[in-house]
Coordinates of C-alpha atoms and ligand atoms in Angstrom, one line a residue:
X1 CA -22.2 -4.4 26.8
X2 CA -19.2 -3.6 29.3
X3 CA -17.3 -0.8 28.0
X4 CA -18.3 1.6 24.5
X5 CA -14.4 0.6 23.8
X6 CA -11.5 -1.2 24.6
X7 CA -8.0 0.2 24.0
X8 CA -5.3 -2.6 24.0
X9 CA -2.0 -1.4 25.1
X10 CA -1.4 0.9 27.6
X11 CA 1.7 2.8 25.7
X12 CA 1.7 6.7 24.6
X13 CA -1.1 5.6 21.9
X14 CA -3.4 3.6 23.7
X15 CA -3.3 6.6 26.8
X16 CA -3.7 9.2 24.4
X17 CA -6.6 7.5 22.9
X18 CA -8.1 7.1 26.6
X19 CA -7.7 10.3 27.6
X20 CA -9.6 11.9 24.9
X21 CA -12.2 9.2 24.5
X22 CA -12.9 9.5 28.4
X23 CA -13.1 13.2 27.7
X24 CA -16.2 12.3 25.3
X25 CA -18.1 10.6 27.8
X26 CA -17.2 7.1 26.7
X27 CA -16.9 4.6 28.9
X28 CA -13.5 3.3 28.2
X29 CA -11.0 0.0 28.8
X30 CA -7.6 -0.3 28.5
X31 CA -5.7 -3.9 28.7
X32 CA -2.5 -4.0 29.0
X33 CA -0.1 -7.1 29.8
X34 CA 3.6 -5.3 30.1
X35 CA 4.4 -2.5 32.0
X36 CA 2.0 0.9 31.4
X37 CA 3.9 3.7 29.2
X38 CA 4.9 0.7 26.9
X39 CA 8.8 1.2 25.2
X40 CA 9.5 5.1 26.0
X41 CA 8.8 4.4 30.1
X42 CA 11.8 2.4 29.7
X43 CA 13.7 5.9 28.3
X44 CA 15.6 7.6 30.6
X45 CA 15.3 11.0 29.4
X46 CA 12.4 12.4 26.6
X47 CA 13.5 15.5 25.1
X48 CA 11.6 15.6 21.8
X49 CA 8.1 15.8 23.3
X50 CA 6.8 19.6 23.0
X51 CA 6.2 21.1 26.2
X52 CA 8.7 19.2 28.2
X53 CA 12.1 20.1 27.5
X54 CA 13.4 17.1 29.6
X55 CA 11.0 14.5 31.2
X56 CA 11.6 10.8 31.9
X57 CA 9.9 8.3 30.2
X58 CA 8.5 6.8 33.4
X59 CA 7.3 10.3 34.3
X60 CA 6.0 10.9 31.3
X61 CA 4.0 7.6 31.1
X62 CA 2.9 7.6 34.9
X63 CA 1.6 11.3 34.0
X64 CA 0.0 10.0 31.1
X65 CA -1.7 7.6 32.9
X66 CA -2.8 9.5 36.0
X67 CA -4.6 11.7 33.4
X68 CA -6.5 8.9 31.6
X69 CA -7.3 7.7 35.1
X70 CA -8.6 10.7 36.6
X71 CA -10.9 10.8 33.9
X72 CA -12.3 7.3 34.6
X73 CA -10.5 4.9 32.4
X74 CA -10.2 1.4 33.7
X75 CA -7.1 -0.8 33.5
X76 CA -7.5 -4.2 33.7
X77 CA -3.9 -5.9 33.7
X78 CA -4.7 -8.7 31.4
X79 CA -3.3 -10.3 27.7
X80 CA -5.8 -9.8 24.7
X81 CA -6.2 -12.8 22.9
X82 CA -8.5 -12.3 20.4
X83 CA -10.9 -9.8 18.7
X84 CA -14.2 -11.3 17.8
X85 CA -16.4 -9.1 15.5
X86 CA -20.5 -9.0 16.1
X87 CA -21.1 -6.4 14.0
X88 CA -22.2 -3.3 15.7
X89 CA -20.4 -4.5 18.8
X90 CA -17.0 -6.3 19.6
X91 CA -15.8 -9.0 21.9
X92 CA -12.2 -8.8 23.1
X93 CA -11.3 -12.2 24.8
X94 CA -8.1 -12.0 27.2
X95 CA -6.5 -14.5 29.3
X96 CA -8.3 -14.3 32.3
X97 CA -11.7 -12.9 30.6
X98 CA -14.1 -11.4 28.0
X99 CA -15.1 -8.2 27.3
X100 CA -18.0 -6.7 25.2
X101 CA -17.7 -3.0 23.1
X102 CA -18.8 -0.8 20.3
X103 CA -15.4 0.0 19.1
X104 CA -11.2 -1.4 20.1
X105 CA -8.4 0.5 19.4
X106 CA -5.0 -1.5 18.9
X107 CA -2.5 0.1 20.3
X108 CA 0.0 -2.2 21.4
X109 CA 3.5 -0.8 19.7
X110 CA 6.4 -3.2 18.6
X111 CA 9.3 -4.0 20.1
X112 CA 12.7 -3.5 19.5
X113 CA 14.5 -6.8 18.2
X114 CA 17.5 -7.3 20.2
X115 CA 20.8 -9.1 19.2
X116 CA 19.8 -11.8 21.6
X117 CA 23.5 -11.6 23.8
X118 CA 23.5 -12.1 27.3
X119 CA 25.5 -8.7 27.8
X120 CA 22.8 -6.8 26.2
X121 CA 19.9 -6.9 29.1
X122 CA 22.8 -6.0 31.3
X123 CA 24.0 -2.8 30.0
X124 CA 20.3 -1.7 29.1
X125 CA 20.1 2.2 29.9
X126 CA 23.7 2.0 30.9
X127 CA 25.2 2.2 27.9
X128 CA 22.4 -0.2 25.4
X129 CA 20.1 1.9 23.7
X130 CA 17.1 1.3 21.0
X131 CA 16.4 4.6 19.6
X132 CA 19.4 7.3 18.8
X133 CA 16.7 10.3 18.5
X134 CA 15.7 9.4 21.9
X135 CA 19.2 9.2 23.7
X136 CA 21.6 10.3 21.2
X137 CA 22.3 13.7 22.7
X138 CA 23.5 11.8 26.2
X139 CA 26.4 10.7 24.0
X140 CA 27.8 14.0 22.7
X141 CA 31.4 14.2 22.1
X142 CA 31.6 10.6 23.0
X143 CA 32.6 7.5 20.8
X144 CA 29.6 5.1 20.2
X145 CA 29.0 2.1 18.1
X146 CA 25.9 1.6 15.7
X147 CA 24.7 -2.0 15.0
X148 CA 22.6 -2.9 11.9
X149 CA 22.2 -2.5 8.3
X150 CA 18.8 -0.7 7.6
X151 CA 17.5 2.6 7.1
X152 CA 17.5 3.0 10.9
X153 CA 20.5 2.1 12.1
X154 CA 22.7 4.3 9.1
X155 CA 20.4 7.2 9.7
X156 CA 21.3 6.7 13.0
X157 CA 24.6 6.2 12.7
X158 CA 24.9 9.5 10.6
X159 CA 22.9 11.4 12.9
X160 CA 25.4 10.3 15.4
X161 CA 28.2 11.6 13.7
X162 CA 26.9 15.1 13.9
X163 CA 27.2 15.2 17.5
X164 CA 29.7 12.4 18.6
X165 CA 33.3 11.8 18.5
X166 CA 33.3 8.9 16.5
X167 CA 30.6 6.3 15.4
X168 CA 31.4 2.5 14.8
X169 CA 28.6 0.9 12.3
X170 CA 28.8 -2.6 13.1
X171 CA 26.5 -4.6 10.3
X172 CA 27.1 -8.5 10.1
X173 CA 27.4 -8.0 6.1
X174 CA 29.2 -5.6 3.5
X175 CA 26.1 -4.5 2.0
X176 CA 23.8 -2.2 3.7
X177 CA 19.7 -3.1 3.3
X178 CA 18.8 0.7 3.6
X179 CA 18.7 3.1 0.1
X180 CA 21.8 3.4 -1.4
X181 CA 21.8 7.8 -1.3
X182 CA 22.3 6.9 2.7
X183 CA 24.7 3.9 1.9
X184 CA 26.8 6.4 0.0
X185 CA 26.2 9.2 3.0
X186 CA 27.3 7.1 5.3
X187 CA 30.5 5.4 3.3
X188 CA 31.8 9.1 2.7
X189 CA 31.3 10.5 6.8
X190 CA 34.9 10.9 8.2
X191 CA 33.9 9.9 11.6
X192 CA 32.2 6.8 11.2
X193 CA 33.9 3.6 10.8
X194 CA 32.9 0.9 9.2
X195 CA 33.0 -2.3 11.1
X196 CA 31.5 -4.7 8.3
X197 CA 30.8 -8.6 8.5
X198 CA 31.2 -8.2 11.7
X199 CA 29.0 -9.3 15.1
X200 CA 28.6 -8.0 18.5
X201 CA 29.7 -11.2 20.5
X202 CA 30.3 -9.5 24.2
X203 CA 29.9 -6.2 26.0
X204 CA 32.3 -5.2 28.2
X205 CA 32.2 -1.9 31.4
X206 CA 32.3 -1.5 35.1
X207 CA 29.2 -0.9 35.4
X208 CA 28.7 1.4 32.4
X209 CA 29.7 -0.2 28.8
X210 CA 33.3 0.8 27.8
X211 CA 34.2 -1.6 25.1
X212 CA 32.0 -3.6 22.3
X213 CA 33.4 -6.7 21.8
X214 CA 32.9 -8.2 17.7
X215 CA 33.8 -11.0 15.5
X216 CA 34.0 -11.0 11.8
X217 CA 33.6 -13.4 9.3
X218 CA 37.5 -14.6 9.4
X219 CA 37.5 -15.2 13.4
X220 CA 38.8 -12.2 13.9
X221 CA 37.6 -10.5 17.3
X222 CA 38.1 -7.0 17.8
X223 CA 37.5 -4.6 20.9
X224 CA 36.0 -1.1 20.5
X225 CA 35.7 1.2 22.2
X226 CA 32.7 3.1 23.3
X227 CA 29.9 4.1 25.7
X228 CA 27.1 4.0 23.9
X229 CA 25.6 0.9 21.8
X230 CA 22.8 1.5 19.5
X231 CA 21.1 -1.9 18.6
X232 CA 18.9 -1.1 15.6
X233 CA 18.6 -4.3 13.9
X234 CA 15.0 -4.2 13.1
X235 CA 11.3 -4.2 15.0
X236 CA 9.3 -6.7 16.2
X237 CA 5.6 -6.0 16.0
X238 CA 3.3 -7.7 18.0
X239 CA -0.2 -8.1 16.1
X240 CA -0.3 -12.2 15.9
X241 CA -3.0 -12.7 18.3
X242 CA -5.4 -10.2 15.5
X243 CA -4.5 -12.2 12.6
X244 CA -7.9 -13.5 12.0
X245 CA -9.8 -10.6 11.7
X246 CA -7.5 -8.0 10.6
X247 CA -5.0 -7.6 7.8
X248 CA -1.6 -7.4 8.4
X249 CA 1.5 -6.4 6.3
X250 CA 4.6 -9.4 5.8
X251 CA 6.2 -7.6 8.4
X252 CA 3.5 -8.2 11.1
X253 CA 2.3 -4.4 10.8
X254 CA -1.2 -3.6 10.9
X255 CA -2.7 -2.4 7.6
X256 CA -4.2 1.3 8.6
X257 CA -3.4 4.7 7.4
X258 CA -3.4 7.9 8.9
X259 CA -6.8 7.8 9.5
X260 CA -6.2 4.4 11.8
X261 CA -9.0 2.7 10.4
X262 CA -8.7 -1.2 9.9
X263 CA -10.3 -3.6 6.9
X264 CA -13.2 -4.1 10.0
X265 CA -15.2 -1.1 10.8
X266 CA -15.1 -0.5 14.6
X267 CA -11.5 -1.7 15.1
X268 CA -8.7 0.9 15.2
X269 CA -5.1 0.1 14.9
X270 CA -2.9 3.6 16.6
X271 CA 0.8 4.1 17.1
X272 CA 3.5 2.1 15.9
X273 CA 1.8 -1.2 15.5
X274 CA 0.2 0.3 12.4
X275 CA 2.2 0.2 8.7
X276 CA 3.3 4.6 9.0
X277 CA 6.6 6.0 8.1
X278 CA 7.1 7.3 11.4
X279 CA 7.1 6.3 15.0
X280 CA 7.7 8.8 17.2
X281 CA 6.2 9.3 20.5
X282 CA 4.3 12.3 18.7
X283 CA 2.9 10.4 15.8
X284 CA 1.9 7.9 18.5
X285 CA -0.4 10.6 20.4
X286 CA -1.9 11.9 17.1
X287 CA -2.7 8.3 16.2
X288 CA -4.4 7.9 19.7
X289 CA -6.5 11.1 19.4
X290 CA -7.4 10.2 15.7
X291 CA -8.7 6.5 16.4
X292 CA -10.2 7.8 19.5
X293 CA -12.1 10.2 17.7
X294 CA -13.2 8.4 15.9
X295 CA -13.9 5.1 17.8
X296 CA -16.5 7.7 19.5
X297 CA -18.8 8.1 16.5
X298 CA -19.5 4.0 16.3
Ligands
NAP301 P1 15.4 -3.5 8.9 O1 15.3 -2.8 7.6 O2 14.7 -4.7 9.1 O3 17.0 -3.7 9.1 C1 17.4 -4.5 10.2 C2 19.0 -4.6 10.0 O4 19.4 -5.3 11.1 C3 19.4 -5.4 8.8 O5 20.5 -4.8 8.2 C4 19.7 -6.8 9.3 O6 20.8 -7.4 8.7 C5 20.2 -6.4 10.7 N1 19.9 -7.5 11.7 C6 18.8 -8.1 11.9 N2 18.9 -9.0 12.9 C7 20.2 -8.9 13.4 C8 20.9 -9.5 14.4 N3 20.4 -10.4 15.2 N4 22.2 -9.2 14.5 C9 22.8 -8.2 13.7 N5 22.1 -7.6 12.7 C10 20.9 -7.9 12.6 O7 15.0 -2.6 10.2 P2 15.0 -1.0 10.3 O8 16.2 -0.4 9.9 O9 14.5 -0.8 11.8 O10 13.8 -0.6 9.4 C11 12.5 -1.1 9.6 C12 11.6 -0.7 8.5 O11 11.3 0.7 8.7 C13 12.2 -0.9 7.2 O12 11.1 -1.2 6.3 C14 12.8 0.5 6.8 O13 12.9 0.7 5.5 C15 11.8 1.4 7.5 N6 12.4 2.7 7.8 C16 12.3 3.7 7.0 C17 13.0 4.8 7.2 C18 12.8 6.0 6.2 O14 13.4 7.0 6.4 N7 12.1 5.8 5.2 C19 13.7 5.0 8.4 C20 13.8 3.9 9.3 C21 13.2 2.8 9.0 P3 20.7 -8.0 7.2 O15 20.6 -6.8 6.3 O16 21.9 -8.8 7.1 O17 19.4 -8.7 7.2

């Protein structure tokens, strides 16, 4: 056997899980095919993490990392493909080999859907954000627009209006998918406009974004402004290649509560790739330390 386990995905889950099953004695894997840190080393300031009161996200996932690796983790910068289950151990096939465990601990996030326009990529981090908990504050006083219908982007869009200017909530219908107590909130918050049938066709800024171009459903086009855009039009996750052996929600999620166990003993789903109410980069560390834990006792 190669490794007593294998952690795929090298984000704030699958390091946390590292660290603490390194700190057992276990010798530990972690495959990653992305960048390490995983969504938050693409933040540009963490404020929400206790103990830091300001810390990049590329700090925080190269400290992250420097800790799991002192303690002897491996990285091997490779694709997992598929899980295969032996019973008391595991096989984890990647693209470019095959590796043999006790235990393997999913951890490999979701990913932010984005509205697909060639603007977007551009003003990433300079203006374009995923998450308004993580980089709402940057925006305070300013006037930002929200896009999306769902719980997340009206929370965020009334979380917003606590500490901005004014929020534009840009949904591409006139009905909002989240619960209707925040569809009333939101419809009754003096500060936030609604822009509704409505879609972000361009993005506009020298160098930072200034103006969110949208059409609605008569041809109309219409330019706001504002600095910040918060695209929250849903999550991706990215649990396809496990489909055989574990279960999955409709929505691609890994079925696993708070205990991160999955329907096959030995495998561990952790972080955001599992069905939870929350994904936070907390609730991604206690998922790590929780499958880790118990990953040790197979
Ligand atoms: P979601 O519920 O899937 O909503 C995504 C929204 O984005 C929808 O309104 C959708 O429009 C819109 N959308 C999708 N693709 C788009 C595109 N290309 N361009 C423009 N708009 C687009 O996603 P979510 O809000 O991230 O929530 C994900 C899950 O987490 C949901 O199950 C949600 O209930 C849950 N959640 C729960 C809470 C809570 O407090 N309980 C908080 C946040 C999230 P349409 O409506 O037209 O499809």
């Amino acid at each position: 056997m190669n490794y007593d386990i294998v952690i795929i995905g090298a984000g704030t889950a699958g390091l946390t899980a590292a660290i603490y099953a390194a700190r057992a004695g276990k010798k530990v894997l972690i495959l990653e095919n992305e960048g390490i840190g995983g969504q938050i080393a693409t933040s540009p300031k963490v404020e929400n993490y206790p103990g830091f009161s300001e810390i990049s996200g590329m700090e925080f996932s190269d400290r992250l990392y420097e800790q799991a690796s002192a303690l002897g983790v491996e990285l091997e910068l490779d694709k997992a493909e598929k899980i295969t289950d032996n019973g008391d151990t595991k096989t984890v096939k990647t693209e470019y080999g095959e590796f043999s465990c006790k235990a393997v601990i999913i951890a490999t996030g979701v990913k932010h859907r984005h509205l697909g326009i060639e603007a977007e990529e551009k003003y990433m981090g300079r203006g374009v954000s995923y998450c308004a908990v993580c980089d709402g504050a940057f925006y305070k006083g300013k006037d930002v627009a929200v896009v999306g219908g769902g719980n997340s982007a009206v929370q965020s869009a009334i979380m917003l209006s606590n500490i901005c200017n004014k929020v534009y909530l840009i949904h591409r219908r006139d009905e909002f998918r989240c619960e209707k107590k925040l569809s009333d909130e939101v419809r009754a918050i003096e500060n936030i406009e609604l822009v509704l049938n409505s879609t972000v066709q361009d993005l506009k800024g020298e160098g930072k974004l200034t103006t969110v171009i949208t059409e609605n459903k008569s041809g109309e086009v219409r330019e706001i402004s504002a600095e910040g855009l918060f695209v929250l039009v849903g999550q991706i996750p990215e649990n396809a290649a496990f489909a055989d052996i574990i279960t999955l929600d409709d929505s691609g999620y890994i079925v696993a509560g708070e205990d991160c166990k999955t329907n096959v003993e030995g495998i561990f789903a952790a972080g955001d790739c599992r069905t939870k109410a929350i994904r936070q980069l907390t609730t991604a560390a206690a998922d790590g330390s929780v499958a880790a834990l118990a990953a040790c006792n197979m």
